[in-house]
C-alpha positions as CSV (number, residue, x, y, z in Angstrom):
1,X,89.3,-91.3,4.9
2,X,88.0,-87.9,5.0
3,X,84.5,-86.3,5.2
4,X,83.7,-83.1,3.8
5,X,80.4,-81.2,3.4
6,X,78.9,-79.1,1.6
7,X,76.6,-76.2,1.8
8,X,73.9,-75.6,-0.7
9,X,72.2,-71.9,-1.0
10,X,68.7,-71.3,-0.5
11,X,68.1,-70.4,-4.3
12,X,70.4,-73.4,-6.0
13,X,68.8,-75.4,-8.7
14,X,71.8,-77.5,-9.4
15,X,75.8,-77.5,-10.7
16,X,78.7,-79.4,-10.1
17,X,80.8,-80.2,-6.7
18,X,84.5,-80.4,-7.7
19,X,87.0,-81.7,-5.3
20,X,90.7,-82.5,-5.1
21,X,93.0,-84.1,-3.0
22,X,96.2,-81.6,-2.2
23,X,99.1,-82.6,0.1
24,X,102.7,-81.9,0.2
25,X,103.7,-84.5,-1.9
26,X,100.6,-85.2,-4.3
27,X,98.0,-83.6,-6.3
28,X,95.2,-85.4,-7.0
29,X,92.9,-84.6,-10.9
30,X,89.4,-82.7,-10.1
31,X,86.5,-85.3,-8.9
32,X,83.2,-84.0,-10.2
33,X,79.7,-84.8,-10.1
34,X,76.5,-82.8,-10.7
35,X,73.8,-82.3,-8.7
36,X,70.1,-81.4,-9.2
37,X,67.4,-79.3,-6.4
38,X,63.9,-80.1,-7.8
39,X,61.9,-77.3,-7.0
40,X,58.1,-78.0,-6.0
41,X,55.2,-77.6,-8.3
42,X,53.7,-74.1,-8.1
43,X,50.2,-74.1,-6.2
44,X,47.4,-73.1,-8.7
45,X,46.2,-69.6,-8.5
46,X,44.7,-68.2,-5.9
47,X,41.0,-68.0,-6.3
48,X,38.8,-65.1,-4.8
49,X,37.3,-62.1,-5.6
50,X,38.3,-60.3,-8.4
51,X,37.1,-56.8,-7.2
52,X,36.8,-55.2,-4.2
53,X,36.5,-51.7,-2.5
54,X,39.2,-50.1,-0.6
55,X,40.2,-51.0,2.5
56,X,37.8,-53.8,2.5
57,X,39.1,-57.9,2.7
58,X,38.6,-60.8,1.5
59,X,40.1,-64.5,1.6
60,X,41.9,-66.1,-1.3
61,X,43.0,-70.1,-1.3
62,X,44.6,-72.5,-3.5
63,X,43.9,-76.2,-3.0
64,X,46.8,-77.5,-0.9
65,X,50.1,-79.3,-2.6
66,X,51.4,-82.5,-1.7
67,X,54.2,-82.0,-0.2
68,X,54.4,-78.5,0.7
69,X,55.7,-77.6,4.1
70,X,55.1,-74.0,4.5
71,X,53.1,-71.2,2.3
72,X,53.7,-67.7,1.6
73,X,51.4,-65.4,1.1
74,X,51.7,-61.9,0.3
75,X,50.2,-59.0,-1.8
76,X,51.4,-56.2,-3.8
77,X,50.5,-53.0,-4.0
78,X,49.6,-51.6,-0.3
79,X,47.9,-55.4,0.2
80,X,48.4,-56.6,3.7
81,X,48.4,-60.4,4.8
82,X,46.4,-59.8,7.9
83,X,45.7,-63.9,8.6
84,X,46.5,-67.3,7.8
85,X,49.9,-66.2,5.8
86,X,51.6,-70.1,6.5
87,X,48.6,-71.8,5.1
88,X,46.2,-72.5,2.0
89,X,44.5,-69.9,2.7
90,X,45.2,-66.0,3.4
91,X,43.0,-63.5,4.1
92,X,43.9,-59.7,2.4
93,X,42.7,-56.1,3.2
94,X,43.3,-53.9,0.6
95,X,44.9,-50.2,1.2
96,X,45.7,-49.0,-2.2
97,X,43.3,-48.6,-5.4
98,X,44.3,-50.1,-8.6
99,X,45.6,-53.6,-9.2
100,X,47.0,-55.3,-6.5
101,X,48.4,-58.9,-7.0
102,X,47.9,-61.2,-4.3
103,X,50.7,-64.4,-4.4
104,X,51.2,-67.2,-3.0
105,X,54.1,-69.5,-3.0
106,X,55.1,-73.1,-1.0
107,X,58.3,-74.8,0.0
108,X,58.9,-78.2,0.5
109,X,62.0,-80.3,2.1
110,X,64.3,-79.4,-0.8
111,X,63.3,-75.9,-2.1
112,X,61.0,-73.0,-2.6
113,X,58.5,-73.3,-6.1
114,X,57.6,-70.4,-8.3
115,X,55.4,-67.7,-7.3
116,X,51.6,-67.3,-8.8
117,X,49.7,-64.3,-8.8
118,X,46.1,-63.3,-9.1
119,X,45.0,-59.7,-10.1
120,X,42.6,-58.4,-8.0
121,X,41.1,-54.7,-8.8
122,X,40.6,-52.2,-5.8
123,X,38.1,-49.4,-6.2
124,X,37.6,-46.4,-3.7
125,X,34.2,-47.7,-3.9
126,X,30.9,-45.4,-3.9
127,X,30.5,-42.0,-1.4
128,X,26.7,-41.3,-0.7
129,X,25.5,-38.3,-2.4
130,X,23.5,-35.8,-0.4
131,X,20.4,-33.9,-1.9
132,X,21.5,-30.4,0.2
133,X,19.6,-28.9,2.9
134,X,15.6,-28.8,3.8
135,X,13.9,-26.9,1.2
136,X,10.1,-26.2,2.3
137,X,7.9,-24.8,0.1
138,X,4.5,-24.1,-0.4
139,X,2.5,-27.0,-2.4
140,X,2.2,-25.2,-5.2
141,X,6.2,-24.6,-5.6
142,X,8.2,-27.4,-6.9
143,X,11.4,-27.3,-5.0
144,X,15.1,-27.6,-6.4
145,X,17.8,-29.5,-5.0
146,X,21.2,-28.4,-4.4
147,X,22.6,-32.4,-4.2
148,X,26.2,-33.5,-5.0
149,X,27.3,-35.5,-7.4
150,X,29.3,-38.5,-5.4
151,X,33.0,-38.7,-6.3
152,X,32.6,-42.8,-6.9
153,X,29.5,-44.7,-8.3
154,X,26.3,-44.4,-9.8
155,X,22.7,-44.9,-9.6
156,X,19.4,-43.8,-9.1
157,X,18.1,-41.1,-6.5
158,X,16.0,-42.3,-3.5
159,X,14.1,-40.7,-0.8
160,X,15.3,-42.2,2.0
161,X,13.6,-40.2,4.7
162,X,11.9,-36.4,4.4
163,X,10.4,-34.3,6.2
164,X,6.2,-34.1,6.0
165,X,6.3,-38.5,5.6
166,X,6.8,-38.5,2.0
167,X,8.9,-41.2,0.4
């Protein structure tokens, strides 16, 4: 009797182990036989915000897989896993603007499933606009502005503080 074993890759769905008996005086035919690595079931999408300002975070989770050993999180992009990466949840800070994916995969005893990705769009979010300098003037005058237009966002002017109480 003999005993032989085999090594499987990480990645292998399946084939066929082959094996042959080879002496000095005998040579056996091939014995074959197939063999199949199930891989998990993919974890649903992540869930989470859809859009969110530069270098901000947020957490994204999938509802957890029977099963599953270990999760991987990661992000594309510029995203950064900064916690939870080995669990159903991962929390993501965001460092590039456009479209960064954020993924998630699990293994269980036998293999690794397919990844699953959920877009999430980064903005370089809103810069405050500034009205310029003090004017004063006499009532009578009406006074003109100087203000910026802000690189990112829109909206409505508002006096937030001036000088005299108004606002």
């Amino acid at each position: 009797d003999s005993l032989m074993q085999v090594v499987i890759g990480p990645n292998s769905l399946g084939g066929q182990i082959c094996v042959h008996y080879l002496d000095t005086c005998t040579n056996s035919n091939d014995t074959c036989f197939n063999y199949t690595i199930t891989k998990p079931v993919a974890p649903s999408q992540p869930t989470g915000l859809t859009n969110i300002c530069l270098n901000d975070s947020a957490f994204y989770t999938i509802p957890a897989v029977a099963g599953a050993l270990s999760y991987n999180w990661y992000a594309t992009n510029g995203g950064a896993v900064v916690s939870n990466p080995d669990s159903t949840s991962a929390r993501i800070k965001f460092l590039t603007t456009g479209v960064t994916n954020v993924c998630v995969d699990l293994t269980d005893n036998c293999a690794t499933s397919d990844t699953v990705c959920f877009p999430v769009n980064v903005t370089a979010g809103t810069t405050p606009a500034n009205a310029g300098v003090d004017i004063y003037k006499c009532d009578s005058d009406v006074p003109v502005l100087n203000g910026n237009n802000p690189t990112n966002g829109i909206g409505v002017w508002t006096i937030i503080n001036s000088p005299g109480g108004g606002g």
